[in-house]
Every structure is written in C-alpha cells, then in structure tokens.
Amino acid sequence: MGKGKGKQRKQIILPPELPPEIADDDIEVSDEDLKFVDENKDYAGFVSRLDTHSINKQVTRVEGVNEDALEALYEKRRRKTLEHKENEKSVVQVDPVDALPVKSLDGEVYYRTFSQTAEVTENEGDIDKSVVKLTKAERRAKLKKTKKEAKKMGKELAKTEEVQPTQQEAALAEVKEDLTAEEAFEAKKRKLAELGMALLADPEANIKSLKEMLQFAKDGDHSILKLGLLSLLAVFKDIIPGYRIRLPTEKELEMKVSKEVKKMRFYESTLLSAYKGYLQKLLALEKQPRFHHVVVRCICTLLDAVPHFNFRESLLVAVVRNIGSSDDVVRRICYSTIKSLFTSEGKHGGEATVEAVRLIADHVKVHDCQLHPDSVEVLMSLSFDDDLGKPEVQEGNNKMKKNKKRKNFEESNQPQGNDRTRSKQETIAKMKEEVATDYKAVSYTPDVEERKRMQSETLSAVFETYFRILRHTMQSSVASSEANGNIISDGSGAHPLLAPCLSGLGKFSHLIDMDYIGDLMNYLKRLAARGSSSDSSAQKVQNLTLSERLHCCIVAFKVMRSNLDALNVDLQDFFVQLYNLVLEYRPGRDEGEVLAEAHKIMLCDDRQHDMQKAAAFIKRLATFALCFGSAESMAALVTLKQLLQRNVKCRNLLENDAGGGSVSGSIAKYQPYGSDPSLSGALASVLWELNLLSKHYHPAISTLASGISSMNSAQNQVYISISPQQAFKNLLLEAESFKYNQQGCTQKSNKRKGRSTALASTLASVEPPPIEENEVSKKLRRHFILLRDIKENERLRGELDRTASALQLYEEYKKQRKPATLTNKKSKKAKTTVGM
C-alpha cells in the first residue's frame, strides 16, 4: 500500500521557462565589469567557443514521462499564467522603483498591491499610465534614465560649486596653498644650506653636490633661484683653487696613474664643469631685469675674488659691458671691480689688466664714445712703472759678477774634491733651478720682459682710447657747427668722455710718445679755441663747456712740463684762451675749482711772464673778483697777489697816477675788452677794484684786498704759501658751514655738548670767526648798491648802443634814398619835355 501510493504521488518536474527576451540597448553593464573583462581577456576565451544555438534551444522532453501527460502539464501551466495576468490587471501594483519591497515570514520579497480596479478617465477612454504595471524592460529603462538624470544633475551641481565657491572655501584653499608653498620654500632652503655646508666642510668628498645646487639655480621660484645663485657664489669663492685648472689631454688620460691623481682629476673636472654651467646660467639671466642686480653682483664678486681662474674672459666682458650702465648701482659695482682689478695685479700678474683695458677700448669704439664717464675714468686707477727693469738688470749683473768672482776665488783657494762631492753639488744646483722654475710658473709675478710687454700693450690701448675720444670730439663738433650754423650751444652732455679723457692725459702725460705730442697739442689748441676768428670755418668747435676748454689748457701745460727737455712749444694761444675765458665764467654753470686749478698751473707755477701779459691778468683778475662770489674772489685775489709778488714792476698798478705811474708800456690806453693780454695795455690802468674789494662783506676778502693795496714796489714781500685751489676750497667750506650754522645747527651742537666734547671741538674748529651783523649788513648794502649801479650802467650803455646803431642805419638809408629821388625827378622832367 505504501509503495503504491509512493509511485502514484511521483512528481513530474518540467523544464524551466526561457527568460524573457531583452534588447541589447536595455542591457546595462557597469564600468567595473568592463574593467574586469579588459584585465582578464586571456581567461575569457572559452566564451567565444560556446554553442549558442544549443543553449538557446528549449528542452521539451522529460525522461520517463508520456508525451500526452507532458502536454497536459504544459497546458495547465499556460492557464495559470493567464489567470495570474488577469488578476494583475484587476489590481494596481506599485512600481518597484517608486516603492520599498516587503519581506514575508517565509522570506519571500514582494511589493504592495491595492485591491481596486483601474479608473477610466471620463474625457478619454485611455487607461491612466500611473496605475498600469510596468514590464521588466520598462522598469530597467526607467531606472537607467533616472540614473542618467541624477548623474547629470550631480555634474551640474559640481560645476556650479567649482565656479561659485563660497568665500570660506576660497579662503581655506588660499591658506592651504600658502602653507604648502611656505613649507616647500623652507624645505628647499634647508636643503640648499645643507649642501653648501657639506661642500664647504669637505669639497673633495661632496663635489657631486654642486650639480644638485645648480638645479636650485633653475628653480621656478624666483626667491629660491636667487638664493641658489648666491649660495653657489659663496661656495665657489671658497673652494676654487689658487691656480688655473688644465684638463688632461688624451695621451695623459691613457697613462696609468695613482688613485689620488684620479681623484684629483675627477674633482677638478667636476668643479670646472659646474663652474662653467654656473657662469652660463648667470650670463643667461643677465638679460632679465628682475635678476640683473643679483647676476651683476655675482659676476663682479667672482672676478674680484678669483681673477686668475678659468673663464676670466667671460666675466670681464660682462663687467665691461655694464660699466656704462644707466643703473647707478650696477655701474658703481662694475667700476669698483675694475678698479680693484687694476690696483691688485698680484692676484693675476697683470694679464687681467691688459685684457680689461683692451675690452674698454673696444667698448668705447663700438659705442662711438657715447658712454658714461665712469667707463673711461676707471683708467685713472692704472699705475705704470717708469723705469721698468733698469735697476733690476743692473743689480742682477752686479750680483752675477760678485758670484763669479767669489766662485773663482773659492775654486783657486780650495783643493779639488772627489767626484762624489761634485755630483752632489750638481744635483743640488739642478734641484734649486727646478724649484725656481716651478716657483716662477706658480707665482703671479712675471719676469721683467713680460711685464714690459704687458705695460706697453696697456699703454697703447689707453692712449688709443684717449686719442679716439679727442678725434671724435673734433669731428662731432665740426658736424654740429656746420649743421647749426652760427648757433652756439652749451654742449652739456654732448661729450661725456672728454673730461675723464683730459684728466687721464694730464696724469699719464709723461708716458706719451714724443711722436704724438705735436698732434696732441694741436688737438688741445683747437678744442680750447672754440671757433675763434683765427680758425677756419671747417675747424670750428662750438659745443664745449667752459670747464672743458679750461681743462684743455691745463692738460697742455701738464704735457709741456712733463716733456720740457724735448719740447719747444709756444703756449701763447692757451694764455689768450684763459684771458678770454675768465670773463665767460658763470658760477652756477661752470666749475670754479677747474678755474682755480688753471690759475695755479698757468699763472702761479709759470714764473716766466711778460710784464704786459702779467699786468693784463692782474687787471682782469681784479675785475673778476669784484663780480663773483666769495670763493671765486678769494682764488682770484690769491693769484693776483702772487703775480704782483713775482712781477715787481706790475706793482705800479697800485699807484694813483693816471696812466699807471712811471711804467705805462708801449700802449698808452687800456683796452678792457681786448682779446690778447699782451696788447691790452693794462700797465696804463689802475687797480681801483681793490678799493671796493677792501669794503667787501666777507672779512677775509676785505683783509686780503687791503693787504694787496698796501704793497709797495720797494718792499720785499713774503710769498703766499696757499694756492688758489686751496683758497677756493676753504671759502667754499666756510660758506657751507656758515649756511649750516644759520639753519640752527649751533643750537643743536650746544645742546649736545654734554654728550660728546670731541664733536663740539670739531664743530668749533669748522665754524667761521664771529661776524657782526651790523657790519655785514652795511657791507652787503654797499656791495649790492654797486652791483645795481653796474647793471644800470650796462643797461644804459646797451640802450645807447642800440640808438646809435639805429641812427647809423637811418643815415645809411637816407644816403641810399637820395640818388633814387634824383633819378625819379630827372625821369619826370624828361617826360614833361617830350609831351610839350
């Protein structure tokens, strides 16, 4: 019974139904699945070999079951599915996307449904889509669509947040960036300091760190780049050896050497390559304005510290190129570097001096003499040995003779030694010679012949530069005079290199070759003449300042005195120029110190003066002292007194007789506006200016003028020890201290007396002597009344000259008009006679 029942109750299991067909567009594959498949392509090869036809084929047979029974079971399944669909139509099922699932006690998950029929719209016969159950494909499409919309909305929201961040977030981001930048900056600084300290502590062991430090010089941060350049500068100054590195040749590299030699070669080659890269970086950054100051400072410091080392030519070119810069800081650094290079030739043996002078000469030539005066003024720092090699050669010959005599005497007195002692002496002599040659090769003091050669090359380059500047001044002056016609310009800044050129010629005048002195004197004469009537129109020089023309006269006298034995030059033209330039002086425009120097060199130092010429200068200097300030007046009076002391006959100008006393000269009348001092007839005049100068507001000038007035021709006067230059400087300093005192500085100094007695004593020594205000005011009143009268006389004289010239023109016009009227009358009479 039990068995039969078991057989009857045997359950037939049908094959499962095929899944619903889904379009390929509706299938959604995640990015992770695609990534997994791409990474594991080698393991998915079996998928391509699957038999999709047999897989898609539905199984309809069941083992041990009749086909009729199986067909009945299939029919029963279809009816159940139809009933289930009809039941689903009668209820409203919530979309799984819009509702949460519910889990039963059996563990089955389902969605809530409502037991009510779908409502049909009254207006239209369509079913409301919101209550219709969606198929599986539709649900997937809807889910995909919602995901895309959510993703799109998220991207738009992120964009809006990026475009319009809140102020708090922006501030936090800036703070984070600043903190990270500061941390990176501090880290780089620490690293740079560690590398530099390691290199300074042991250069040979840490020589590779130079390449790491060079990387900091290429950093994008400008501060780090500058720190890198300065750190490398300090390192190179310390570790560069005191000799010039020569890399080994190919043959030397093939030879077997010791480990120490290999180590030294590696150290020198690494140092040289890093130094070369550093210089290349400096020269590349020099063109950028933000790094210009730092780069120039590094280059100048290297040239000053290690002028003997490799790549000196590149440093010199950069320094000479910037010595005429418009930047004052850069120009001052380069000027001081070249000056120290000239003054400390022991570091380089003079070779760097020759190269620098040549580069300066080429620089002046390329820029057509239009540079800053410092470019040529630096040549004044050069020093030359006048008697190079003469004493050394004589001393060497004397020593050689003494040594030979001593050796001969010792050999004659001593017995002949054995061969061993001779060989020992020979070896000692050879060793001494080798040591001497090595010392000579290592030291920076070349022999006499080499020094002579370098000095001659330096001198030739210097005088080439000076003569080029003079020739350029002449040519440009002629061109400007021809272009401007008769217009005379003041020439301020037209020849910036002329003043340092003239100063250099005055300093090195004793080294000029005699063959060029004649041409030099002609150049100076033409420059000082400034287009006088004696010159031709093609040789007029019309754009030099008065100071430059005075400087030309001073240089001419210096050249003449330096080569007095070999020269026979007439300096009368330069005296004429000085005589005319005295009246053209203007205190605010021209340099009073140059005028005082001209008085000293041309008048005080020259003791051979013609009496007429000396009297003319005395008279003109008295007039000059009456018209200008205290400093100029003091220099003129000092020169005047020295001329009177040396020319006793000129003291007759101090007499009150009309015509200058007993000695009036060949010219009976004084010509104050004459251009030649020898033809002015100054001996026929009287120094009445001294009477006015004795009432000058400055006590020193009034005292000196009174002393000169009281000089007698029979007295033997004591010569004045002070020079016109010193008198000018003293009065200038006194005037400045007087102004300083008037501004209330004496009160401040009195308050600070308790703090420092030394300062008070120095101020007391600088202060002028006490002056009474009433006396000063009276003298000032008289002085300015006199100046007003002089100006009024000049104005009236000018009006008189204008009226006289107008009358003269009117008379000429009348003379030309008379013959014209006569001819007109004759023609009218002839016409009347013909008509009759």
Short mmCIF file of C-alpha atoms in Angstrom, two decimals, residues 416-426:
data_model
loop_
_atom_site.label_atom_id
_atom_site.label_comp_id
_atom_site.label_asym_id
_atom_site.label_seq_id
_atom_site.Cartn_x
_atom_site.Cartn_y
_atom_site.Cartn_z
CA GLN A 416 139.75 69.81 -5.91
CA GLY A 417 137.22 67.45 -4.33
CA ASN A 418 136.32 63.98 -5.30
CA ASP A 419 133.66 63.04 -7.84
CA ARG A 420 131.03 62.30 -5.23
CA THR A 421 131.01 65.83 -3.83
CA ARG A 422 130.86 67.24 -7.36
CA SER A 423 127.86 65.11 -8.24
CA LYS A 424 126.13 66.14 -5.02
CA GLN A 425 126.69 69.81 -5.79
CA GLU A 426 125.39 69.34 -9.33
#
